[in-house]
Amino acid sequence: MAKIVMVSAIPADQQNSSYRYLTVNGGTSEMSRSPNQSLLPLTAEVNQQEHLQVGGCDVPALVARFGSPLYVLDEQSLRTACRQYRQAFEHYYPGQALVLYASKAWSCLAVCAIATQEGLGIDVVSAGELVTALQAGAQPSQTYFHGNNKSMAELQLALESQCRVVVDNWYELRCLAQLTAEIAAPLTILLRLTPGIECHTHDYIRTGHIDSKFGFDPDQLEQVFGFVSQQPGLRCIGLHAHIGSQIFELQPHYDLAAVMVSWLQTAARYGLAMEELDIGGGLGIRYTEADDPPSIEAWVKTVCQGVVAACEASQQPLPRLLCEPGRSLIGTACVTAYTVGSQKTVPGIRSYVAVDGGMSDNPRPITYQSVYRVLAASRMAAPLSDTVTLAGKHCESGDVVITSAQVPPLIAGEVIAIPATGAYNYSMASNYNRVPRPAAVLVGGGDAHLIIRRETLQDLIRQDCLPDALGVSSEEGT
Ligand SMILES: *Cc1c(COP(=O)(O)O)cnc(C)c1O
């Protein structure tokens, strides 16, 4: 059951308005709540003009200033989530711990800088994410490079930057063994394993062999350990697994801890001093009232108890415990503001209301059939009298932001806000239909700062080349 926090300020006649989304475990400025359980950023409020406000900033006013669509990122929600992860490990884990931000959720300089300031390491999966993390101030020793097909250039960059490499497969392991054969200081690596614990949103299954493109098969464990222990250029310090995303159950991570601790024991037999255990990410967030994820604290507590119990049972020392959340750190921190445009009613079927973005700034609905809520950001008290399909502006019938949205009668030019768009939105954004990617602003304490500049039309053609052989005279010249 969703926990409903009533906001006392909401008059009875306005409870069927956009206000109601503030009552879904969110929007009452109580910072001890777990951000991932809230529908809206922790600082979300309604101001005297009945506008949605985030980080003390009026959302329609932000759109007037920075343009539309706009990603509005709440600094307080992001920092609070970082702190809750760290504090929970301090509380529940008697050994050392490190929280990594899985930057694929939203990789940009400002976000990586905030995570770094909050004492988190960064998990990256490409040269681009690696460069972003390091530029933002991440320590190489707290930067972990994942990926199932790192290129030679990426491996070389990892070596030069001295970050840690989470080795995924035999091919990569052999490449690294060659690359490092002659180097003075060995490269620090972890091994990614496929634990045979698979998670879906609401159920999980275990299989002996699981069908995943990531990680070493546990059947190969002894061979891998044997090989690694013979490589002078590789210093293998730990094991890693990641079992899925948007997970609402705690049991899979408890079980994962036990499986991984048993693997540490196997590694010890090969003389490998494994001091780190990286349990991955995966904690879910609330996208609608129907979602009821556990808190950050409850998740960390379960992971810690799982590792401690398994280590006690097998009489092993506690490893340094790592985890790498993405979605649950940043998902709730952002709302995307759009401007309403054209409308179309198909009699007896549905009404479409189109916004000035869609699958290019949020590919989750078309990719995963994800469900979102919408708020009338400039008329928070207006009754939600209509049910409409909120459509994007792209040339795909499937480009729908929300199939069935409760809204007041929407007017062209007004601003609406979609909550829970911090994770896998900007990072998965595209230029489909040559639509420029939106700007992003960081809000807090009534101030807004640009963290990602809006793409211009010139940006869109910057990489294009017109070969002379085409005989076209470009106005821009080449
Ligand atoms: C995606 C991913 C994460 C983060 O997952 P979330 O569900 O966003 O917490 C962590 N580790 C690895 C290896 C991943 O691929």
Short mmCIF file of C-alpha atoms and ligand atoms in Angstrom, two decimals:
data_model
loop_
_atom_site.label_atom_id
_atom_site.label_comp_id
_atom_site.label_asym_id
_atom_site.label_seq_id
_atom_site.Cartn_x
_atom_site.Cartn_y
_atom_site.Cartn_z
CA MET A 1 0.00 0.00 0.00
CA ALA A 2 1.20 3.47 -0.85
CA LYS A 3 1.72 5.61 2.20
CA ILE A 4 -0.36 8.74 1.79
CA VAL A 5 0.79 11.89 3.51
CA MET A 6 -2.01 14.39 3.59
CA VAL A 7 -1.02 17.97 3.03
CA SER A 8 -3.22 19.86 5.44
CA ALA A 9 -3.16 23.00 3.34
CA ILE A 10 -5.17 21.42 0.55
CA PRO A 11 -8.80 22.55 0.70
CA ALA A 12 -11.33 19.75 0.25
CA ASP A 13 -12.57 21.19 -3.04
CA GLN A 14 -9.06 21.06 -4.49
CA GLN A 15 -8.23 17.49 -3.68
CA ASN A 16 -9.04 16.40 -7.20
CA SER A 17 -6.46 18.78 -8.62
CA SER A 18 -2.74 18.57 -9.41
CA TYR A 19 -2.28 19.25 -5.72
CA ARG A 20 -3.11 15.66 -5.07
CA TYR A 21 0.22 14.48 -6.42
CA LEU A 22 1.90 16.45 -3.66
CA THR A 23 0.12 14.26 -1.18
CA VAL A 24 1.61 11.06 -2.56
CA ASN A 25 4.41 10.80 -0.07
CA GLY A 26 5.91 13.99 -1.33
CA GLY A 27 6.00 17.71 -1.45
CA THR A 28 5.83 18.61 2.19
CA SER A 29 9.48 19.60 2.52
CA GLU A 30 10.32 16.94 5.06
CA MET A 31 13.88 15.96 4.21
CA SER A 32 14.02 12.72 6.16
CA ARG A 33 11.79 10.98 3.63
CA SER A 34 13.46 8.62 1.21
CA PRO A 35 13.44 10.51 -2.11
CA ASN A 36 12.77 7.34 -4.12
CA GLN A 37 9.44 6.88 -2.30
CA SER A 38 8.23 10.32 -3.22
CA LEU A 39 6.46 11.09 -6.48
CA LEU A 40 7.76 14.65 -6.57
CA PRO A 41 11.09 16.23 -5.66
CA LEU A 42 11.35 16.80 -1.90
CA THR A 43 11.15 20.57 -2.30
CA ALA A 44 8.00 20.55 -4.45
CA GLU A 45 5.41 23.07 -3.25
CA VAL A 46 2.55 25.14 -4.53
CA ASN A 47 3.05 28.89 -4.32
CA GLN A 48 0.54 31.70 -3.96
CA GLN A 49 -0.14 31.85 -7.70
CA GLU A 50 -1.12 28.15 -7.51
CA HIS A 51 2.03 27.32 -9.48
CA LEU A 52 4.25 24.32 -8.94
CA GLN A 53 7.49 25.32 -7.34
CA VAL A 54 10.65 23.17 -7.11
CA GLY A 55 13.76 24.19 -5.21
CA GLY A 56 12.01 27.46 -4.40
CA CYS A 57 11.65 28.24 -8.13
CA ASP A 58 8.34 28.76 -9.92
CA VAL A 59 8.31 26.13 -12.69
CA PRO A 60 6.37 28.15 -15.31
CA ALA A 61 8.73 31.08 -14.62
CA LEU A 62 11.72 28.78 -15.21
CA VAL A 63 10.25 27.86 -18.59
CA ALA A 64 9.77 31.54 -19.42
CA ARG A 65 13.42 32.14 -18.57
CA PHE A 66 15.17 29.02 -19.89
CA GLY A 67 12.80 27.82 -22.60
CA SER A 68 10.75 24.67 -23.15
CA PRO A 69 11.00 21.74 -22.69
CA LEU A 70 13.15 22.02 -19.59
CA TYR A 71 14.64 19.49 -17.19
CA VAL A 72 14.34 20.96 -13.67
CA LEU A 73 16.72 19.18 -11.31
CA ASP A 74 16.25 19.62 -7.55
CA GLU A 75 19.62 19.75 -5.83
CA GLN A 76 18.14 18.97 -2.42
CA SER A 77 16.53 15.71 -3.55
CA LEU A 78 19.76 14.50 -5.17
CA ARG A 79 21.95 15.41 -2.19
CA THR A 80 19.46 13.91 0.27
CA ALA A 81 19.45 10.59 -1.59
CA CYS A 82 23.29 10.54 -1.65
CA ARG A 83 23.39 11.22 2.11
CA GLN A 84 20.76 8.62 2.93
CA TYR A 85 22.78 5.92 1.15
CA ARG A 86 25.97 6.93 2.92
CA GLN A 87 24.40 7.32 6.34
CA ALA A 88 22.61 3.98 6.09
CA PHE A 89 25.92 2.20 5.38
CA GLU A 90 27.52 4.00 8.33
CA HIS A 91 24.66 2.82 10.49
CA TYR A 92 24.20 -0.76 9.32
CA TYR A 93 27.63 -1.90 8.12
CA PRO A 94 30.43 -2.48 10.60
CA GLY A 95 33.08 -2.48 7.86
CA GLN A 96 34.08 0.03 5.20
CA ALA A 97 31.63 0.99 2.48
CA LEU A 98 31.54 3.09 -0.67
CA VAL A 99 28.50 4.22 -2.61
CA LEU A 100 29.00 4.74 -6.34
CA TYR A 101 26.66 6.81 -8.47
CA ALA A 102 25.74 4.81 -11.60
CA SER A 103 26.19 7.80 -13.87
CA LYS A 104 24.47 6.24 -16.85
CA ALA A 105 21.24 7.37 -15.14
CA TRP A 106 22.23 10.99 -15.88
CA SER A 107 25.80 11.75 -16.82
CA CYS A 108 26.81 15.41 -16.93
CA LEU A 109 29.45 17.48 -15.16
CA ALA A 110 27.17 19.08 -12.56
CA VAL A 111 25.49 15.85 -11.49
CA CYS A 112 28.82 13.99 -11.22
CA ALA A 113 30.26 16.92 -9.29
CA ILE A 114 27.41 16.84 -6.76
CA ALA A 115 27.71 13.07 -6.29
CA THR A 116 31.47 13.49 -5.80
CA GLN A 117 30.96 16.30 -3.29
CA GLU A 118 28.63 14.03 -1.37
CA GLY A 119 31.43 11.48 -1.02
CA LEU A 120 30.21 9.06 -3.66
CA GLY A 121 32.39 7.37 -6.24
CA ILE A 122 31.20 7.17 -9.85
CA ASP A 123 30.40 4.16 -11.95
CA VAL A 124 30.90 4.64 -15.70
CA VAL A 125 30.30 2.45 -18.73
CA SER A 126 32.05 4.29 -21.55
CA ALA A 127 34.94 6.63 -22.30
CA GLY A 128 32.42 9.46 -22.45
CA GLU A 129 31.07 8.80 -18.98
CA LEU A 130 34.61 8.28 -17.69
CA VAL A 131 35.82 11.62 -19.01
CA THR A 132 32.72 13.32 -17.60
CA ALA A 133 33.27 11.84 -14.12
CA LEU A 134 36.97 12.72 -14.03
CA GLN A 135 36.35 16.24 -15.33
CA ALA A 136 33.77 16.67 -12.59
CA GLY A 137 36.39 15.87 -9.97
CA ALA A 138 35.87 12.17 -9.30
CA GLN A 139 38.92 10.38 -7.84
CA PRO A 140 40.20 7.73 -10.28
CA SER A 141 40.44 5.25 -7.40
CA GLN A 142 36.72 5.79 -6.77
CA THR A 143 35.74 5.56 -10.44
CA TYR A 144 34.66 2.11 -11.63
CA PHE A 145 34.57 1.30 -15.34
CA HIS A 146 31.87 -1.20 -16.34
CA GLY A 147 30.74 -2.45 -19.72
CA ASN A 148 30.51 -5.70 -21.66
CA ASN A 149 32.43 -4.50 -24.70
CA LYS A 150 34.95 -1.86 -23.77
CA SER A 151 37.03 -0.89 -26.78
CA MET A 152 40.81 -1.05 -26.85
CA ALA A 153 40.85 2.75 -26.71
CA GLU A 154 38.59 2.67 -23.65
CA LEU A 155 40.79 0.13 -21.90
CA GLN A 156 43.83 2.25 -22.67
CA LEU A 157 42.09 5.32 -21.28
CA ALA A 158 41.21 3.35 -18.15
CA LEU A 159 44.87 2.40 -17.75
CA GLU A 160 46.06 5.97 -18.22
CA SER A 161 43.48 7.42 -15.86
CA GLN A 162 44.12 4.74 -13.21
CA CYS A 163 40.44 4.14 -12.65
CA ARG A 164 39.23 0.71 -11.62
CA VAL A 165 38.07 -1.68 -14.29
CA VAL A 166 35.22 -4.09 -13.71
CA VAL A 167 36.15 -6.87 -16.11
CA ASP A 168 33.14 -8.42 -17.79
CA ASN A 169 34.35 -11.34 -19.91
CA TRP A 170 37.23 -13.49 -21.14
CA TYR A 171 37.95 -11.33 -24.15
CA GLU A 172 38.38 -8.26 -22.00
CA LEU A 173 40.40 -10.17 -19.44
CA ARG A 174 42.85 -11.39 -22.09
CA CYS A 175 43.14 -7.93 -23.65
CA LEU A 176 43.92 -6.43 -20.26
CA ALA A 177 46.40 -9.15 -19.40
CA GLN A 178 48.30 -8.27 -22.60
CA LEU A 179 48.01 -4.52 -22.16
CA THR A 180 49.30 -4.70 -18.60
CA ALA A 181 51.95 -7.40 -19.00
CA GLU A 182 54.79 -4.87 -18.96
CA ILE A 183 53.46 -2.05 -16.81
CA ALA A 184 55.13 -0.97 -13.60
CA ALA A 185 52.12 -0.74 -11.32
CA PRO A 186 49.39 -3.36 -11.78
CA LEU A 187 45.91 -2.31 -12.86
CA THR A 188 43.25 -2.70 -10.18
CA ILE A 189 40.32 -4.75 -11.40
CA LEU A 190 37.11 -6.37 -10.21
CA LEU A 191 35.31 -9.23 -11.90
CA ARG A 192 31.67 -9.08 -12.90
CA LEU A 193 29.74 -12.29 -12.36
CA THR A 194 26.26 -13.34 -13.42
CA PRO A 195 24.80 -14.58 -10.19
CA GLY A 196 21.81 -16.52 -11.44
CA ILE A 197 19.44 -14.25 -9.56
CA GLU A 198 17.26 -12.44 -12.01
CA CYS A 199 14.90 -9.68 -11.04
CA HIS A 200 11.82 -8.32 -12.63
CA THR A 201 9.84 -5.51 -11.18
CA HIS A 202 7.58 -7.68 -9.11
CA ASP A 203 9.01 -11.16 -9.20
CA TYR A 204 12.36 -12.76 -9.56
CA ILE A 205 13.48 -16.12 -10.74
CA ARG A 206 16.62 -18.07 -10.18
CA THR A 207 18.09 -20.25 -12.86
CA GLY A 208 21.31 -22.18 -13.02
CA HIS A 209 22.37 -20.45 -16.18
CA ILE A 210 20.93 -17.09 -16.88
CA ASP A 211 20.66 -15.52 -20.22
CA SER A 212 22.50 -12.23 -19.83
CA LYS A 213 25.05 -10.51 -22.00
CA PHE A 214 26.86 -9.30 -18.89
CA GLY A 215 29.45 -10.94 -16.73
CA PHE A 216 31.26 -14.23 -16.28
CA ASP A 217 29.25 -17.39 -15.89
CA PRO A 218 29.65 -18.73 -12.32
CA ASP A 219 30.58 -22.11 -13.84
CA GLN A 220 33.77 -20.46 -15.09
CA LEU A 221 34.65 -19.00 -11.73
CA GLU A 222 37.57 -21.23 -10.86
CA GLN A 223 39.09 -20.93 -14.33
CA VAL A 224 38.82 -17.14 -14.18
CA PHE A 225 40.36 -16.96 -10.73
CA GLY A 226 43.13 -19.29 -11.85
CA PHE A 227 43.90 -17.12 -14.87
CA VAL A 228 43.75 -13.83 -12.97
CA SER A 229 46.04 -15.07 -10.23
CA GLN A 230 48.76 -15.66 -12.88
CA GLN A 231 48.70 -12.12 -14.33
CA PRO A 232 51.44 -9.85 -13.00
CA GLY A 233 49.79 -6.73 -14.44
CA LEU A 234 46.40 -7.30 -12.84
CA ARG A 235 45.53 -6.80 -9.20
CA CYS A 236 42.07 -8.27 -8.69
CA ILE A 237 40.51 -6.84 -5.57
CA GLY A 238 36.87 -7.74 -5.75
CA LEU A 239 33.72 -9.08 -7.28
CA HIS A 240 30.74 -7.34 -8.77
CA ALA A 241 27.20 -8.23 -9.75
CA HIS A 242 24.16 -6.20 -10.78
CA ILE A 243 20.87 -8.05 -10.95
CA GLY A 244 18.41 -5.60 -12.44
CA SER A 245 16.68 -2.27 -12.17
CA GLN A 246 13.49 -0.73 -10.74
CA ILE A 247 13.36 -3.55 -8.17
CA PHE A 248 10.84 -3.27 -5.33
CA GLU A 249 11.76 -6.44 -3.43
CA LEU A 250 14.54 -6.73 -0.90
CA GLN A 251 15.02 -10.50 -0.89
CA PRO A 252 16.98 -10.74 -4.18
CA HIS A 253 19.71 -8.47 -2.84
CA TYR A 254 19.84 -10.39 0.43
CA ASP A 255 20.30 -13.61 -1.54
CA LEU A 256 22.84 -11.98 -3.82
CA ALA A 257 24.97 -11.02 -0.82
CA ALA A 258 25.18 -14.66 0.29
CA VAL A 259 26.07 -15.91 -3.19
CA MET A 260 28.80 -13.32 -3.62
CA VAL A 261 30.33 -13.91 -0.20
CA SER A 262 30.65 -17.61 -1.10
CA TRP A 263 32.52 -16.60 -4.27
CA LEU A 264 34.93 -14.51 -2.21
CA GLN A 265 35.77 -17.65 -0.32
CA THR A 266 36.47 -19.49 -3.58
CA ALA A 267 38.75 -16.65 -4.69
CA ALA A 268 40.76 -16.94 -1.49
CA ARG A 269 41.64 -20.51 -2.45
CA TYR A 270 43.40 -19.10 -5.50
CA GLY A 271 45.42 -16.73 -3.37
CA LEU A 272 43.40 -13.75 -4.53
CA ALA A 273 42.98 -11.24 -1.72
CA MET A 274 39.54 -9.94 -2.54
CA GLU A 275 38.72 -7.02 -0.36
CA GLU A 276 35.74 -5.53 -2.20
CA LEU A 277 32.22 -6.68 -2.86
CA ASP A 278 30.11 -4.58 -5.22
CA ILE A 279 26.46 -5.51 -4.97
CA GLY A 280 25.26 -3.32 -7.87
CA GLY A 281 22.25 -1.02 -7.96
CA GLY A 282 18.63 -1.56 -8.79
CA LEU A 283 16.43 -0.01 -6.10
CA GLY A 284 13.21 1.26 -7.69
CA ILE A 285 11.46 4.61 -7.44
CA ARG A 286 7.87 5.84 -7.40
CA TYR A 287 6.61 6.89 -10.84
CA THR A 288 2.92 6.79 -9.89
CA GLU A 289 0.84 6.27 -6.73
CA ALA A 290 0.77 2.54 -7.52
CA ASP A 291 4.53 2.18 -7.05
CA ASP A 292 5.65 1.42 -3.54
CA PRO A 293 9.42 0.89 -3.40
CA PRO A 294 11.29 0.25 -0.14
CA SER A 295 13.25 3.16 1.28
CA ILE A 296 16.95 3.68 0.63
CA GLU A 297 17.59 2.89 4.28
CA ALA A 298 15.64 -0.39 4.13
CA TRP A 299 17.52 -1.47 1.00
CA VAL A 300 20.94 -0.70 2.46
CA LYS A 301 20.00 -2.40 5.71
CA THR A 302 19.05 -5.59 3.84
CA VAL A 303 22.26 -5.61 1.82
CA CYS A 304 24.38 -5.05 4.93
CA GLN A 305 22.58 -7.74 6.90
CA GLY A 306 22.97 -10.16 4.01
CA VAL A 307 26.72 -9.60 3.76
CA VAL A 308 27.31 -9.61 7.52
CA ALA A 309 25.28 -12.81 8.01
CA ALA A 310 27.06 -14.60 5.15
CA CYS A 311 30.50 -13.53 6.38
CA GLU A 312 29.73 -14.63 9.92
CA ALA A 313 28.41 -17.98 8.77
CA SER A 314 31.54 -18.65 6.70
CA GLN A 315 33.93 -16.97 9.13
CA GLN A 316 35.30 -14.52 6.63
CA PRO A 317 36.38 -10.95 7.27
CA LEU A 318 33.95 -8.28 6.11
CA PRO A 319 34.77 -6.98 2.64
CA ARG A 320 34.66 -3.32 1.74
CA LEU A 321 31.05 -3.11 0.59
CA LEU A 322 30.11 -1.17 -2.52
CA CYS A 323 26.82 -0.50 -4.20
CA GLU A 324 26.00 1.51 -7.30
CA PRO A 325 22.52 3.00 -7.43
CA GLY A 326 21.50 5.20 -10.33
CA ARG A 327 17.74 5.59 -10.58
CA SER A 328 17.10 5.83 -6.82
CA LEU A 329 19.67 8.62 -6.47
CA ILE A 330 18.46 10.92 -9.21
CA GLY A 331 15.13 9.69 -10.60
CA THR A 332 12.89 11.65 -8.25
CA ALA A 333 15.03 14.78 -8.32
CA CYS A 334 13.85 15.98 -11.74
CA VAL A 335 10.60 17.15 -13.28
CA THR A 336 10.39 17.80 -17.02
CA ALA A 337 8.43 20.90 -17.96
CA TYR A 338 6.70 20.99 -21.33
CA THR A 339 4.49 23.53 -23.07
CA VAL A 340 1.09 22.43 -24.32
CA GLY A 341 0.42 22.82 -28.07
CA SER A 342 -2.10 21.28 -30.45
CA GLN A 343 -5.07 19.15 -29.49
CA LYS A 344 -7.17 16.64 -31.38
CA THR A 345 -10.32 14.83 -30.35
CA VAL A 346 -11.23 11.52 -31.96
CA PRO A 347 -14.96 11.41 -31.09
CA GLY A 348 -15.89 8.55 -28.81
CA ILE A 349 -12.29 7.38 -28.57
CA ARG A 350 -9.86 9.85 -27.04
CA SER A 351 -8.49 13.35 -26.96
CA TYR A 352 -4.87 13.99 -27.75
CA VAL A 353 -2.98 16.89 -26.22
CA ALA A 354 0.47 17.38 -27.71
CA VAL A 355 3.53 18.78 -25.94
CA ASP A 356 6.72 20.23 -27.36
CA GLY A 357 8.90 17.20 -26.60
CA GLY A 358 8.38 13.48 -26.14
CA MET A 359 10.41 10.43 -27.04
CA SER A 360 13.53 12.47 -27.82
CA ASP A 361 13.79 13.80 -24.25
CA ASN A 362 12.08 10.84 -22.52
CA PRO A 363 12.33 7.57 -24.43
CA ARG A 364 11.10 5.48 -21.49
CA PRO A 365 7.39 5.32 -22.41
CA ILE A 366 8.07 4.15 -25.97
CA THR A 367 10.90 1.85 -24.89
CA TYR A 368 9.52 0.30 -21.71
CA GLN A 369 5.82 1.34 -21.71
CA SER A 370 6.64 3.35 -18.59
CA VAL A 371 3.79 5.19 -16.89
CA TYR A 372 4.03 8.75 -15.60
CA ARG A 373 1.88 11.37 -13.92
CA VAL A 374 1.43 14.98 -15.02
CA LEU A 375 0.83 18.20 -13.10
CA ALA A 376 -0.74 21.39 -14.42
CA ALA A 377 2.18 23.51 -13.28
CA SER A 378 0.45 26.87 -13.50
CA ARG A 379 -3.00 25.79 -12.28
CA MET A 380 -2.32 23.39 -9.47
CA ALA A 381 -5.80 23.88 -7.95
CA ALA A 382 -7.77 23.34 -11.18
CA PRO A 383 -10.00 20.25 -11.06
CA LEU A 384 -8.68 17.27 -13.04
CA SER A 385 -11.83 16.97 -15.10
CA ASP A 386 -10.42 15.54 -18.33
CA THR A 387 -8.78 12.29 -19.34
CA VAL A 388 -6.47 12.79 -22.30
CA THR A 389 -3.58 11.16 -24.08
CA LEU A 390 -0.53 13.33 -23.69
CA ALA A 391 1.35 12.97 -26.96
CA GLY A 392 4.83 13.94 -28.00
CA LYS A 393 5.72 15.84 -31.16
CA HIS A 394 7.64 13.10 -32.95
CA CYS A 395 6.71 11.19 -36.07
CA GLU A 396 5.86 7.95 -34.31
CA SER A 397 2.35 7.00 -33.22
CA GLY A 398 3.94 5.42 -30.17
CA ASP A 399 5.41 8.76 -29.12
CA VAL A 400 3.07 9.19 -26.18
CA VAL A 401 4.17 10.65 -22.84
CA ILE A 402 1.10 9.43 -20.92
CA THR A 403 -1.67 7.30 -22.44
CA SER A 404 -4.31 8.19 -19.89
CA ALA A 405 -3.60 11.46 -18.09
CA GLN A 406 -5.91 13.22 -15.63
CA VAL A 407 -5.71 16.93 -16.35
CA PRO A 408 -7.73 20.12 -16.22
CA PRO A 409 -8.83 21.27 -19.68
CA LEU A 410 -5.41 22.19 -21.02
CA ILE A 411 -4.79 25.40 -22.92
CA ALA A 412 -2.17 25.91 -25.63
CA GLY A 413 0.84 27.67 -24.15
CA GLU A 414 0.45 26.46 -20.58
CA VAL A 415 3.18 24.59 -18.78
CA ILE A 416 2.81 21.05 -17.49
CA ALA A 417 5.32 19.06 -15.45
CA ILE A 418 6.11 15.34 -15.52
CA PRO A 419 7.69 14.12 -12.28
CA ALA A 420 10.28 11.36 -11.76
CA THR A 421 12.21 12.09 -14.95
CA GLY A 422 15.72 12.32 -13.48
CA ALA A 423 16.91 8.84 -14.41
CA TYR A 424 17.33 7.53 -17.95
CA ASN A 425 15.72 10.57 -19.54
CA TYR A 426 18.45 13.08 -20.41
CA SER A 427 20.96 10.24 -20.59
CA MET A 428 18.85 8.39 -23.16
CA ALA A 429 17.74 11.50 -25.04
CA SER A 430 18.21 11.66 -28.78
CA ASN A 431 17.86 14.12 -31.63
CA TYR A 432 15.15 12.09 -33.31
CA ASN A 433 13.42 14.26 -35.91
CA ARG A 434 16.32 16.65 -35.42
CA VAL A 435 14.75 18.01 -32.29
CA PRO A 436 17.35 19.81 -30.14
CA ARG A 437 17.81 18.31 -26.69
CA PRO A 438 16.39 20.48 -23.89
CA ALA A 439 18.30 22.54 -21.38
CA ALA A 440 18.63 21.44 -17.76
CA VAL A 441 18.65 23.70 -14.72
CA LEU A 442 19.71 22.93 -11.18
CA VAL A 443 17.35 24.51 -8.65
CA GLY A 444 17.71 25.14 -4.93
CA GLY A 445 16.98 27.85 -2.40
CA GLY A 446 15.10 29.90 -4.99
CA ASP A 447 18.04 30.00 -7.44
CA ALA A 448 18.30 28.27 -10.79
CA HIS A 449 21.57 27.53 -12.59
CA LEU A 450 21.96 26.21 -16.11
CA ILE A 451 23.74 22.83 -16.03
CA ILE A 452 23.10 21.79 -19.62
CA ARG A 453 22.73 24.35 -22.37
CA ARG A 454 19.85 23.85 -24.80
CA GLU A 455 21.00 22.55 -28.17
CA THR A 456 20.66 25.00 -31.02
CA LEU A 457 19.73 24.27 -34.60
CA GLN A 458 23.37 24.93 -35.50
CA ASP A 459 24.41 22.29 -32.94
CA LEU A 460 22.27 19.80 -34.84
CA ILE A 461 24.14 20.20 -38.13
CA ARG A 462 27.57 20.77 -36.62
CA GLN A 463 28.79 17.25 -37.37
CA ASP A 464 27.32 17.13 -40.88
CA CYS A 465 29.63 17.23 -43.88
CA LEU A 466 28.71 18.11 -47.44
CA PRO A 467 31.24 16.46 -49.75
CA ASP A 468 32.29 18.74 -52.64
CA ALA A 469 31.39 15.89 -54.97
CA LEU A 470 27.72 16.50 -54.19
CA GLY A 471 28.04 19.84 -55.91
CA VAL A 472 25.91 21.62 -53.31
CA SER A 473 27.07 25.07 -52.28
CA SER A 474 26.44 25.29 -48.58
CA GLU A 475 25.63 28.72 -47.23
CA GLU A 476 27.75 28.01 -44.20
CA GLY A 477 30.73 27.01 -46.37
CA THR A 478 32.74 23.95 -45.47
C1 LIG B 1 22.35 0.27 -14.65
C2 LIG B 1 23.36 -0.20 -13.70
C3 LIG B 1 23.37 0.27 -12.40
C4 LIG B 1 22.33 1.22 -11.86
O1 LIG B 1 21.06 0.66 -11.86
P1 LIG B 1 19.83 1.45 -11.19
O2 LIG B 1 18.69 0.53 -11.39
O3 LIG B 1 19.67 2.72 -11.92
O4 LIG B 1 20.16 1.65 -9.76
C5 LIG B 1 24.37 -0.15 -11.57
N1 LIG B 1 25.33 -1.00 -12.00
C6 LIG B 1 25.37 -1.47 -13.26
C7 LIG B 1 26.46 -2.38 -13.68
C8 LIG B 1 24.39 -1.10 -14.15
O5 LIG B 1 24.41 -1.59 -15.39
#
